[in-house]
CSV table of C-alpha atoms in Angstrom, one decimal:
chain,number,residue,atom,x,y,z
A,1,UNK,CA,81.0,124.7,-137.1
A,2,UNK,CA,80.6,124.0,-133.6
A,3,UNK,CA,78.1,121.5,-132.8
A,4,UNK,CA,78.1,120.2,-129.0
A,5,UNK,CA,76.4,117.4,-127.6
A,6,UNK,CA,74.1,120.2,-125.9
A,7,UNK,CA,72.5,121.3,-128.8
A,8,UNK,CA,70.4,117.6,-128.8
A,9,UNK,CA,68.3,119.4,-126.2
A,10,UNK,CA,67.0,121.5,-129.5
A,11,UNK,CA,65.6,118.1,-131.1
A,12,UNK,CA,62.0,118.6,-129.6
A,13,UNK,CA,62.2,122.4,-131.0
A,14,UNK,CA,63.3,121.5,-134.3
A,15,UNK,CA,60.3,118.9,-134.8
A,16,UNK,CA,57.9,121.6,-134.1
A,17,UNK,CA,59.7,123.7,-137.2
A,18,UNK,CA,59.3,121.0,-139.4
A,19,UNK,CA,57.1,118.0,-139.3
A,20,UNK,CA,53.5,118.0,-137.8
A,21,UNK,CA,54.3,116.7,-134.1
A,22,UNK,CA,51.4,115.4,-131.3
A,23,UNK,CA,53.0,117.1,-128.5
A,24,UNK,CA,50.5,117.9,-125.7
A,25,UNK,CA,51.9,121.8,-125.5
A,26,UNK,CA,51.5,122.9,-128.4
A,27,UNK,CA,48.2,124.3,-129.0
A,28,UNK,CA,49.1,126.4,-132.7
A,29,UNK,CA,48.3,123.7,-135.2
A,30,UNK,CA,51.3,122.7,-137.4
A,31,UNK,CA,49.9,121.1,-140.1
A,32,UNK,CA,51.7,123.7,-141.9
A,33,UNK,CA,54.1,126.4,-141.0
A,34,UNK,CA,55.4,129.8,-142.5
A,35,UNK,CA,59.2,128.7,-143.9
A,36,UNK,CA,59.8,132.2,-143.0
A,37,UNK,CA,59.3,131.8,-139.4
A,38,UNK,CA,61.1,128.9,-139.1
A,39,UNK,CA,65.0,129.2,-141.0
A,40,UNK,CA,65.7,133.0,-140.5
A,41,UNK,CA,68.8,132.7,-139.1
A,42,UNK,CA,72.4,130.8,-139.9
A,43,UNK,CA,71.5,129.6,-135.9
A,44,UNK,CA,68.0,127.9,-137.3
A,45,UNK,CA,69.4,126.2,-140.0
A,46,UNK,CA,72.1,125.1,-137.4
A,47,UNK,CA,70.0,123.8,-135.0
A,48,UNK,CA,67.4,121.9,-137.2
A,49,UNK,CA,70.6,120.3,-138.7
A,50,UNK,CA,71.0,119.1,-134.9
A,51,UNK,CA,67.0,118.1,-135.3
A,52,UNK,CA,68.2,116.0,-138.1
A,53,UNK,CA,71.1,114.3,-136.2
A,54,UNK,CA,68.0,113.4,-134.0
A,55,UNK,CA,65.8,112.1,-136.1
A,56,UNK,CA,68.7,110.0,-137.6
A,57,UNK,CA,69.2,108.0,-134.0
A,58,UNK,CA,65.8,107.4,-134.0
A,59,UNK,CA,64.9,103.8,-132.5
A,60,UNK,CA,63.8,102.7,-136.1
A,61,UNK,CA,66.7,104.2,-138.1
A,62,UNK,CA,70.1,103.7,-136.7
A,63,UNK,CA,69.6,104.3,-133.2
A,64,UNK,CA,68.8,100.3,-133.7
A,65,UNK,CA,66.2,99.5,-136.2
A,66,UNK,CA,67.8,99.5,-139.4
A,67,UNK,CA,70.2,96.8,-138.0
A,68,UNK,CA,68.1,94.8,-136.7
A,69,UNK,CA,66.1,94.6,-139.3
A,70,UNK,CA,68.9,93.8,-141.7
A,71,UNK,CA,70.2,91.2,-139.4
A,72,UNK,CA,66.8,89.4,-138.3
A,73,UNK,CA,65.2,89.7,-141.7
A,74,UNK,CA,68.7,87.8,-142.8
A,75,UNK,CA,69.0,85.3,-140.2
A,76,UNK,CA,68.6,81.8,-140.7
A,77,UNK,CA,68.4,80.4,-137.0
A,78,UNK,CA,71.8,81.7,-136.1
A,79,UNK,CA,70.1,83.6,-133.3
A,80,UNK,CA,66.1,83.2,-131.6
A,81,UNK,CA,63.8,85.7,-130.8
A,82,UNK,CA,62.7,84.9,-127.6
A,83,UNK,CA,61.1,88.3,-127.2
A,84,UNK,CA,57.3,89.4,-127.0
A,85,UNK,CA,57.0,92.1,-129.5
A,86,UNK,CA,55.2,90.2,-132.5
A,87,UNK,CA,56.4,92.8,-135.0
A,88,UNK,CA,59.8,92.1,-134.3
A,89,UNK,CA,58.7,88.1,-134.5
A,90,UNK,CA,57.4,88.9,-137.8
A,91,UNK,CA,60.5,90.3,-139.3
A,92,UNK,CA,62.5,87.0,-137.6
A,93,UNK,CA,60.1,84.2,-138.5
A,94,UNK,CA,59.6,86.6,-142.7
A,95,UNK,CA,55.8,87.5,-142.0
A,96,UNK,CA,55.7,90.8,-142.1
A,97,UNK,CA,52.7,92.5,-142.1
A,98,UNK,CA,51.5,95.7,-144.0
A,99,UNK,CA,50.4,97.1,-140.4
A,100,UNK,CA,53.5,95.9,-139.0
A,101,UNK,CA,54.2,99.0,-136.6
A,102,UNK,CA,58.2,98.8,-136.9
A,103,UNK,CA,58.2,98.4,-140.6
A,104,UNK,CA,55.6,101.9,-140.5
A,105,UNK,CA,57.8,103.8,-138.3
A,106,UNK,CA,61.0,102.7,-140.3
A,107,UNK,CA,59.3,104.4,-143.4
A,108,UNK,CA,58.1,107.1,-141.4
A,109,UNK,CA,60.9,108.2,-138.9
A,110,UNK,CA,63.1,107.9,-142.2
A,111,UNK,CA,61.3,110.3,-144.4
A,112,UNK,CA,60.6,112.8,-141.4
A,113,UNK,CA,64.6,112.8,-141.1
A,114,UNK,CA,64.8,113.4,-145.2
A,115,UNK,CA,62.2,116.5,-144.5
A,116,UNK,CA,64.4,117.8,-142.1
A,117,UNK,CA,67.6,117.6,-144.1
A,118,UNK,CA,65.7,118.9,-147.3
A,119,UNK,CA,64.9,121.7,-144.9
A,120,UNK,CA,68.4,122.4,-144.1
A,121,UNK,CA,69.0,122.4,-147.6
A,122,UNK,CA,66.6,124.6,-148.4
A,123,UNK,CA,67.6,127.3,-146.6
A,124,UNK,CA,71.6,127.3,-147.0
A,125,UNK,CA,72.0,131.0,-148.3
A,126,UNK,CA,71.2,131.8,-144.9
A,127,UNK,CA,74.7,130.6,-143.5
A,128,UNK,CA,77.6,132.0,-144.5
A,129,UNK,CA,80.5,130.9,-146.3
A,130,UNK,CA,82.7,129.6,-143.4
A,131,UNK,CA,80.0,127.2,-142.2
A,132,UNK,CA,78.0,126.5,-145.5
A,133,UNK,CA,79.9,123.5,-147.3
A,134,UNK,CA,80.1,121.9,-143.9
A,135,UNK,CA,76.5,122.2,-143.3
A,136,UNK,CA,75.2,121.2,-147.0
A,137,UNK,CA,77.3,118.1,-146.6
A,138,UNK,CA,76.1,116.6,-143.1
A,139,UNK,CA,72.5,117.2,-144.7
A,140,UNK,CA,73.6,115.4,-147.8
A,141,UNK,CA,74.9,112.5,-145.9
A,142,UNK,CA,71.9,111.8,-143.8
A,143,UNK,CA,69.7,112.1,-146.7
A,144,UNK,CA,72.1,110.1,-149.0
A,145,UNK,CA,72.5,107.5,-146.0
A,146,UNK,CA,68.7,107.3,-145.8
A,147,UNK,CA,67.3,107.0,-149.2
A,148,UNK,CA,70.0,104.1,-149.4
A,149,UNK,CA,68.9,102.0,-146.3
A,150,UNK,CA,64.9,102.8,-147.5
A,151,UNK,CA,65.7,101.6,-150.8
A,152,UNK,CA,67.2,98.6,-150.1
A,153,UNK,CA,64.7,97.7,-147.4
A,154,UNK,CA,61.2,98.7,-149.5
A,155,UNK,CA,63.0,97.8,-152.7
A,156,UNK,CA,64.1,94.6,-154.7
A,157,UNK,CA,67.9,93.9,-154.8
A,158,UNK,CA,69.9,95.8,-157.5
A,159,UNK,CA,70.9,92.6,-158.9
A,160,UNK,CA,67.1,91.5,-158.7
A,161,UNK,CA,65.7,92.0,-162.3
A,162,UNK,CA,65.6,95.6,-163.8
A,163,UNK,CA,66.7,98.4,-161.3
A,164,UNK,CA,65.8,101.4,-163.8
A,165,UNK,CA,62.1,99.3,-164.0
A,166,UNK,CA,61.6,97.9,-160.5
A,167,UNK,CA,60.1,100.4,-157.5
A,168,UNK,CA,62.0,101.7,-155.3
A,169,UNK,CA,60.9,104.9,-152.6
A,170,UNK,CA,59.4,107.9,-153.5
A,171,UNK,CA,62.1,111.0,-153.9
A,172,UNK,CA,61.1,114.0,-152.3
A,173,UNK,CA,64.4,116.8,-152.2
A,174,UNK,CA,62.2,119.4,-151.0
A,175,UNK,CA,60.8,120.4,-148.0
A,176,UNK,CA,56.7,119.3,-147.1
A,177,UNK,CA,55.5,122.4,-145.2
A,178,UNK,CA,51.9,121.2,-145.8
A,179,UNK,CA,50.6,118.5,-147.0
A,180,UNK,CA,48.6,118.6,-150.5
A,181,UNK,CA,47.6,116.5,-153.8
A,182,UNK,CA,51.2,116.9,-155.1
A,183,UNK,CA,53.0,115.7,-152.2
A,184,UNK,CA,51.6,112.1,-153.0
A,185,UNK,CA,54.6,111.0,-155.0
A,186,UNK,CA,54.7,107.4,-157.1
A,187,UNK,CA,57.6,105.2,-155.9
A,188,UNK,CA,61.4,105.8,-157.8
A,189,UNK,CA,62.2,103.5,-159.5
A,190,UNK,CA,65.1,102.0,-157.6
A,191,UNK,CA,68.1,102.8,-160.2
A,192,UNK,CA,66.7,106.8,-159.5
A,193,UNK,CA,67.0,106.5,-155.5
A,194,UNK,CA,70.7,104.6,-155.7
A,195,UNK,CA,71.6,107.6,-157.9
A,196,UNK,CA,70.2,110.2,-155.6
A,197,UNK,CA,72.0,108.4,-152.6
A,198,UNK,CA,75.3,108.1,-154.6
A,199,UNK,CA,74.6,112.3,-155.9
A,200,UNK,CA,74.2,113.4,-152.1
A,201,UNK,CA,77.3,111.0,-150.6
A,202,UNK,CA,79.5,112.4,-153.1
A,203,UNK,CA,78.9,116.2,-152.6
A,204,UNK,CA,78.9,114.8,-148.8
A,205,UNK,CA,82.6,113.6,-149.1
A,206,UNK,CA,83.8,116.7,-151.2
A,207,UNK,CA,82.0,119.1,-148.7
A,208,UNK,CA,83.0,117.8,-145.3
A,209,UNK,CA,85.8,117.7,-142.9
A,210,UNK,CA,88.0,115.2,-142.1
A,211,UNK,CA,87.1,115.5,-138.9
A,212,UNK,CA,84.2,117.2,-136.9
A,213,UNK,CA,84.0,119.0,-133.3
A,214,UNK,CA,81.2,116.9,-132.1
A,215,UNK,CA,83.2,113.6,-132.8
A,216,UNK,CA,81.5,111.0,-134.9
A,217,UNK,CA,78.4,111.3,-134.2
A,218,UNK,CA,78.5,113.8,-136.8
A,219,UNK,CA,79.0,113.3,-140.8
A,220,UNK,CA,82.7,113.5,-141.7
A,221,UNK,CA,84.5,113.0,-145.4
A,222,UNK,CA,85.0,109.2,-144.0
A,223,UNK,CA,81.6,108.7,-143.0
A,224,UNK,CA,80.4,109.7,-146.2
A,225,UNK,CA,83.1,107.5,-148.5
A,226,UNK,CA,82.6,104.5,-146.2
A,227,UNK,CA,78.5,104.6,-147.2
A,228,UNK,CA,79.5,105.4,-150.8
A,229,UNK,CA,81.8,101.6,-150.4
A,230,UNK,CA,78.8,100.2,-148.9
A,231,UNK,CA,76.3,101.5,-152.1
A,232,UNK,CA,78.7,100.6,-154.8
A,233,UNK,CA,79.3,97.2,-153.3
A,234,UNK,CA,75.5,96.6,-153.1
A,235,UNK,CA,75.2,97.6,-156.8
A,236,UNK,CA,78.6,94.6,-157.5
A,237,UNK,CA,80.2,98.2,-158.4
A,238,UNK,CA,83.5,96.9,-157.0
A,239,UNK,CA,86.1,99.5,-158.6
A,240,UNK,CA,84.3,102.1,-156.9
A,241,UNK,CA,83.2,100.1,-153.7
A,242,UNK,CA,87.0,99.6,-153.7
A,243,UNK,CA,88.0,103.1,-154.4
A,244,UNK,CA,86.3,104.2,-151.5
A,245,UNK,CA,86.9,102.0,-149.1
A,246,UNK,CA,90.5,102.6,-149.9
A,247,UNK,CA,89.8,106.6,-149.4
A,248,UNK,CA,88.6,105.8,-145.9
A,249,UNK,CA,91.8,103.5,-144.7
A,250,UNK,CA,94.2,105.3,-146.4
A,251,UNK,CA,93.1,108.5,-145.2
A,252,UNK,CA,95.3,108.5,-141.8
A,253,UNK,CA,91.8,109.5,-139.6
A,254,UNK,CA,91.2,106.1,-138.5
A,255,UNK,CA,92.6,103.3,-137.0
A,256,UNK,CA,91.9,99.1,-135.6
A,257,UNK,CA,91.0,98.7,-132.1
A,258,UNK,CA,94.5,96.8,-130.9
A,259,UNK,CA,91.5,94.3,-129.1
A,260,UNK,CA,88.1,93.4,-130.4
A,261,UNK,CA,86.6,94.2,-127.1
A,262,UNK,CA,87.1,97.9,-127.1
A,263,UNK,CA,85.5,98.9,-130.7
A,264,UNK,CA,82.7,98.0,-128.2
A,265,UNK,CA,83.5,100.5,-125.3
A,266,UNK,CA,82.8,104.0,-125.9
A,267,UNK,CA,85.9,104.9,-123.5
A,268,UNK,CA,88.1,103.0,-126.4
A,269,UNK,CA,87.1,102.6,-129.4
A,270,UNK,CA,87.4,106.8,-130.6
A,271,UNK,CA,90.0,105.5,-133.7
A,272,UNK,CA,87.9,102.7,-134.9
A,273,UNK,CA,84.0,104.4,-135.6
A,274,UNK,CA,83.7,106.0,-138.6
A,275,UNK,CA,80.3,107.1,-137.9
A,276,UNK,CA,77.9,106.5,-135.1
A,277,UNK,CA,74.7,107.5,-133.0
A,278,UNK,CA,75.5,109.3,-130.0
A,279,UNK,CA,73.7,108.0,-126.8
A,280,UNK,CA,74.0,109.4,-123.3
A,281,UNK,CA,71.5,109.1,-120.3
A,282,UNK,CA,69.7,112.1,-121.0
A,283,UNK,CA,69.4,111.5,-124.6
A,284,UNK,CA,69.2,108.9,-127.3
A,285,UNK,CA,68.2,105.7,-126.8
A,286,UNK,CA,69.8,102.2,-128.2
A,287,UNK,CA,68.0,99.4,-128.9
A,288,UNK,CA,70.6,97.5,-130.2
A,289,UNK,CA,70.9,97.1,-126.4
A,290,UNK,CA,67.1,96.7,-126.2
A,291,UNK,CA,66.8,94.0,-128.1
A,292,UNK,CA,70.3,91.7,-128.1
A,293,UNK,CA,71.7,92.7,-124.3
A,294,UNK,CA,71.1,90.5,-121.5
A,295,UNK,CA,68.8,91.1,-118.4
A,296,UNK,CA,71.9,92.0,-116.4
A,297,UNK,CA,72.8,94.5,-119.2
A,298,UNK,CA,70.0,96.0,-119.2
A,299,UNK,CA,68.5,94.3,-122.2
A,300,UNK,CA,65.4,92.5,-122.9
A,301,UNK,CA,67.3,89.5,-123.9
A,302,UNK,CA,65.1,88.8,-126.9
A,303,UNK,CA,68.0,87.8,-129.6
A,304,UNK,CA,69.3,84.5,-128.3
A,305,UNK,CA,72.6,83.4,-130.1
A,306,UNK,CA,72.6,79.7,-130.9
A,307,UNK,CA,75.3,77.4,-130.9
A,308,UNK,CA,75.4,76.9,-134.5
A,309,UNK,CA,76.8,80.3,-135.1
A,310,UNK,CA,79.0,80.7,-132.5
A,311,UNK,CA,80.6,77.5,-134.0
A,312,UNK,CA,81.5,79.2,-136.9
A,313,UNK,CA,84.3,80.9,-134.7
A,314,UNK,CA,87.6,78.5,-134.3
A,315,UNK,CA,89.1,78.0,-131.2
A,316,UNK,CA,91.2,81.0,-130.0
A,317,UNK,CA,89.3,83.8,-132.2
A,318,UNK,CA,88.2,86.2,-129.5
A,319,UNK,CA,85.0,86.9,-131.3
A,320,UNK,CA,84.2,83.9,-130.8
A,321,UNK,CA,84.1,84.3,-126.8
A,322,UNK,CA,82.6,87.5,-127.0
A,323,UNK,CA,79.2,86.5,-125.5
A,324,UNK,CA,78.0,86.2,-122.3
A,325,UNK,CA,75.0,84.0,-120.9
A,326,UNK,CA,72.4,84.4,-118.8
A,327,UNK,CA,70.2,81.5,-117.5
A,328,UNK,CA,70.3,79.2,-120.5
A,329,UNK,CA,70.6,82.0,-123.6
A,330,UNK,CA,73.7,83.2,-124.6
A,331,UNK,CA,73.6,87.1,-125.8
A,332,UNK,CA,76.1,89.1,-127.8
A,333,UNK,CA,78.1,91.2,-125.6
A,334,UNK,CA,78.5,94.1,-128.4
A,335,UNK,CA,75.5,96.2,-127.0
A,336,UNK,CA,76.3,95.6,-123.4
A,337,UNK,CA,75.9,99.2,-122.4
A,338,UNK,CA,72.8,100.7,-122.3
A,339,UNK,CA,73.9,104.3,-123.0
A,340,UNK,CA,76.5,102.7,-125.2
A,341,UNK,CA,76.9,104.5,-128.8
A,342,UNK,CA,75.5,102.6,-131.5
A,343,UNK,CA,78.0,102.1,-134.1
A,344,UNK,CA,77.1,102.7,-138.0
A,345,UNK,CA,79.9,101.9,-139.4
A,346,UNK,CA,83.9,100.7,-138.9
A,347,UNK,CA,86.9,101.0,-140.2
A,348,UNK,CA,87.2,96.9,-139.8
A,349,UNK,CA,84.5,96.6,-142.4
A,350,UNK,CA,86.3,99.1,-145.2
A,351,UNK,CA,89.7,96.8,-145.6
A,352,UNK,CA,86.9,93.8,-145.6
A,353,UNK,CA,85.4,95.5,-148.2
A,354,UNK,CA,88.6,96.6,-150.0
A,355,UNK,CA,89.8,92.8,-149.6
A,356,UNK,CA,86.6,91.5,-151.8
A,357,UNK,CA,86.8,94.0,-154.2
A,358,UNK,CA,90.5,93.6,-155.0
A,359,UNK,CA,90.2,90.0,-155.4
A,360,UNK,CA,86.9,90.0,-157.1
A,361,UNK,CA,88.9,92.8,-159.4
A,362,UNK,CA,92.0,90.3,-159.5
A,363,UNK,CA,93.8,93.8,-158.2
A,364,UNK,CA,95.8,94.9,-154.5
A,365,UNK,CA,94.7,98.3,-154.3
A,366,UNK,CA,96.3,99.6,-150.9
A,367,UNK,CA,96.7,95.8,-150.2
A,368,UNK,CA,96.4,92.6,-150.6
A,369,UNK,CA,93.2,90.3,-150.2
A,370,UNK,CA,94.9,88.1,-148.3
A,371,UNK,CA,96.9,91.0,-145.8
A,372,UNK,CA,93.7,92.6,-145.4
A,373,UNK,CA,91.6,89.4,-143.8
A,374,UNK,CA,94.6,88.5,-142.5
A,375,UNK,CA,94.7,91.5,-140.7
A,376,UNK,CA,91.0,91.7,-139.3
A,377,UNK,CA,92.0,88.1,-137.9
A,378,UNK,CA,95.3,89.0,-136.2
A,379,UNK,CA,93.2,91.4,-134.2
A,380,UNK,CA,90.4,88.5,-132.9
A,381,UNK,CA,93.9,86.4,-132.3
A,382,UNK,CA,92.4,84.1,-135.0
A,383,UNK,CA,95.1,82.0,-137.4
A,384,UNK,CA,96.1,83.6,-139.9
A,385,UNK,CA,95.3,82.3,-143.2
A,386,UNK,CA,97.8,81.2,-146.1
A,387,UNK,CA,95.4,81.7,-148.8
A,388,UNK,CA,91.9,83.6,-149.3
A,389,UNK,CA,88.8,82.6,-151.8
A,390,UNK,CA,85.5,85.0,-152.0
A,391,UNK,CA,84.0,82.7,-149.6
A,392,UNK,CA,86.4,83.2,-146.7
A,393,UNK,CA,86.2,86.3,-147.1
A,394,UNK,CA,82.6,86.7,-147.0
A,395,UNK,CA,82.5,84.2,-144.1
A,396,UNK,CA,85.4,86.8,-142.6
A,397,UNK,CA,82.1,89.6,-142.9
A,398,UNK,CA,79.8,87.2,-141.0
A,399,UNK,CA,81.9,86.6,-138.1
A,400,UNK,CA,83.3,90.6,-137.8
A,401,UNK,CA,80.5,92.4,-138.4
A,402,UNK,CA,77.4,89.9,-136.7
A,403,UNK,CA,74.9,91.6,-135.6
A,404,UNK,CA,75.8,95.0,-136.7
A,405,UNK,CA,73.3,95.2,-139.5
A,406,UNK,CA,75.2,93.6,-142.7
A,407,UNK,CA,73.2,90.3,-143.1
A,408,UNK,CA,70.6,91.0,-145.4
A,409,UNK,CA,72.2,92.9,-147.9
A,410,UNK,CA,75.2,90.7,-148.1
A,411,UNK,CA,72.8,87.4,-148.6
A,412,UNK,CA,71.0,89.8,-151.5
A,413,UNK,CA,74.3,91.0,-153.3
A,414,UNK,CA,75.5,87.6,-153.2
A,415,UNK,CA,72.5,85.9,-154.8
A,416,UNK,CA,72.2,83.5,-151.6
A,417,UNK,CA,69.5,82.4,-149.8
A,418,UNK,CA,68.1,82.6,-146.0
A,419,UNK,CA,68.0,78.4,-145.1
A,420,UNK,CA,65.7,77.6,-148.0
A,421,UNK,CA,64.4,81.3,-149.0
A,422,UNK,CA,65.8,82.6,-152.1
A,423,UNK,CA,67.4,86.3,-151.9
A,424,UNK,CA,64.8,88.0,-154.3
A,425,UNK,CA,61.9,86.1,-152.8
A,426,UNK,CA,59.3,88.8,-152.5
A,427,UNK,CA,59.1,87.9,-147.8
A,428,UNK,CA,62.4,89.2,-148.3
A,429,UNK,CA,61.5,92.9,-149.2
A,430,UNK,CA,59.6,94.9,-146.6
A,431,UNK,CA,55.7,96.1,-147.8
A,432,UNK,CA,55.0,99.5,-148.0
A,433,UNK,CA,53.1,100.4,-144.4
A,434,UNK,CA,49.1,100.2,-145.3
A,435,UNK,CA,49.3,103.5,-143.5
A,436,UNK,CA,50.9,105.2,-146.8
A,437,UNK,CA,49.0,102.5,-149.6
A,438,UNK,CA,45.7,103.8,-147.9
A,439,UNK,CA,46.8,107.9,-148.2
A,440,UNK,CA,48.6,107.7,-151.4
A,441,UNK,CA,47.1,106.2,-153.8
A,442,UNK,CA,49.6,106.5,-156.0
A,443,UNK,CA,51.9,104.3,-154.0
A,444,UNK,CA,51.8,100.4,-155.6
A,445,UNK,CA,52.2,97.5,-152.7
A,446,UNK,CA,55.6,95.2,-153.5
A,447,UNK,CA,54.3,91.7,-154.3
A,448,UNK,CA,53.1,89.2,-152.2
A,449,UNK,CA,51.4,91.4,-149.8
């Protein structure tokens, strides 16, 4: 299947198919909508596939929000927000809200995306054969990808009590056309919406390419095992987190960044993405860049990085130079670009992944532990190590992947804490928006709000 950059133009289109949109020209109310009108054609399904692709960049789902809500919500003075939104200072300082608007959107933007995949799905005997697999799978994926990042925002830990008891998300795998009594769904518990996830990434990875047209911005087989790695490792799975990881780097479609810089450049880095959101400057928008970039990058400078992190990096590891100041903050310089890409997920975080599996496993799938830190750190020209223990290597995550989303859920599936704040304490799980407590009632609030 063919999908160009150009189609992104059809995202407006696509919302009025499928969700109930406030847009000032449209004077047919679409509350609900005849499915018939809307998916006739293999062409419809194609293009609100490219509607989902759109929702998925969203500002609150990976086209930044996710990640910084993972990394803010993790952070234990390593960086300051400086900035004056107060529901992003909420999620910093652990406040957050039940009318925090960020939080709302996150839920919101996320399930509108899940509509418009379940719509796809809905409607796959309209495309033929040649094009069907590949089409199922990149609805899979964003659904699967989704339900994962809701669950383990909205949701306690896996290794936090009971998963098959505790809440998760509600499931919906259909598409809501209209709105009625039974679309007010009770909250999964959060074993069911891990299982979902894991259901729709594996169909993903058997239905999709190695490679697709549009680049990765688009689902692939690797996008779709590297999310699997990152599910199983959340659920201290590690023969499968391992397993897939190992799919991903042994696949030959990707390769490391010869410099640390240019994963970072969207004119270099095409080997080392294995998925991310595509940003030009007539579409997309990144606030990764927002939010971390400097003034003179076009940023807002609001996430200040502190010393106390950066000394974390020894002298002559490259990552630990790559910053640049402005004034008297200092600012990550991995968002520099304002119509930069915002990358989902890397290849450098797999053989991390692989390399804490293995030795958690005592095992050298593909490698060792040690030759796979060893070689994330002959790329940032940092010393190569003789030996490895868990805690290098999960010091190895912190200083290769800051500020790209990880924080959170690696302080949770490591029982630690944020400074003095146990992982399951309940500031550490998002509430479920007022908006939805107060229209469902069959939605329960997560405790302590």
């Amino acid at each position: 299947m063919n999908l160009s950059i150009k189609h992104w133009l059809y995202a407006g289109a696509v919302g009025l198919l499928i969700t109930a949109c406030d847009n000032r020209l449209n004077v047919v109310p679409t509350q609900s909508i005849e499915q018939s009108q809307a998916l006739n054609t293999e062409q419809d399904v194609q293009i609100t596939l490219v509607g989902t692709y759109d929702g998925l960049s969203d500002v609150n789902l990976y086209g930044g929000g996710i990640q910084y809500i993972g990394d803010l919500m993790g952070d234990n003075r390593d960086v300051l927000f400086g900035g004056t939104y107060a529901t992003i200072d909420e999620i910093w300082r652990k406040t957050v809200t039940t009318s925090n608007t960020v939080t709302r959107d996150f839920w919101l933007d996320g399930y509108n995306a899940i509509n418009r995949a379940n719509n796809v799905l809905s409607a796959l005997t309209k495309v033929g054969e040649a094009n069907r697999g590949n089409i199922e799978g990149q609805a899979r994926f964003i659904r699967g990808a989704l339900y994962f990042e809701l669950v383990k925002a909205f949701g306690k830990s896996w290794n936090d009590g009971n998963p098959t008891a505790n809440p998760g998300v509600p499931l919906v795998l259909t598409p809501t056309t209209s709105v009625t009594d039974a679309d007010y769904r009770a909250r999964n518990t959060v074993a069911e919406v891990y299982a979902q996830a894991i259901d729709d990434l594996t169909k993903a990875e058997s239905l999709l390419p190695a490679t697709q047209s549009g680049g990765t911005g688009f689902a692939t087989k690797g996008a779709a095992a590297a999310t699997l790695a990152r599910i199983y490792l959340q659920q201290q799975n590690y023969a499968s987190a391992r397993d897939a990881a190992n799919r991903v780097i042994t696949s030959g479609t990707y390769a490391l960044e010869d410099n640390f810089a240019d994963v970072f450049n969207d004119a270099t880095n095409g080997s080392e993405i294995i998925f991310k959101i595509i940003v030009t400057d007539q579409d997309g928008a990144n606030d990764m860049n927002t939010f971390y970039a400097s003034s003179p990058n076009q940023g807002r400078g609001d996430v200040r990085v502190q010393s106390k992190f950066r000394a974390l990096y020894a002298t002559g590891d490259v990552r630990g130079t790559f910053f640049n100041t402005a004034g008297q903050n200092t600012f990550t310089s991995k968002f520099n670009d304002q119509y930069g890409d915002v990358p989902v997920v890397r290849l450098a975080e797999m053989y991390l992944v692989r390399a804490e599996t293995n030795l958690r496993l005592g095992t050298s799938v593909g490698a060792s532990p040690l030759a796979d830190v060893n070689l994330i750190r002959s790329r940032a020209k940092a010393t190569a190590l003789t030996t490895v223990d868990l805690a290098a290597i999960l010091l190895e995550r912190r200083l290769e992947l800051a500020f790209e989303g990880q924080q959170l859920a690696d302080i949770k599936r490591t029982a630690g804490t944020v400074g003095t704040v146990a992982y399951n304490a309940n500031n550490l799980v998002l509430p479920i928006p007022q908006r939805e407590i107060d229209t469902n009632k069959k939605l329960v609030q997560n405790p302590g709000y």
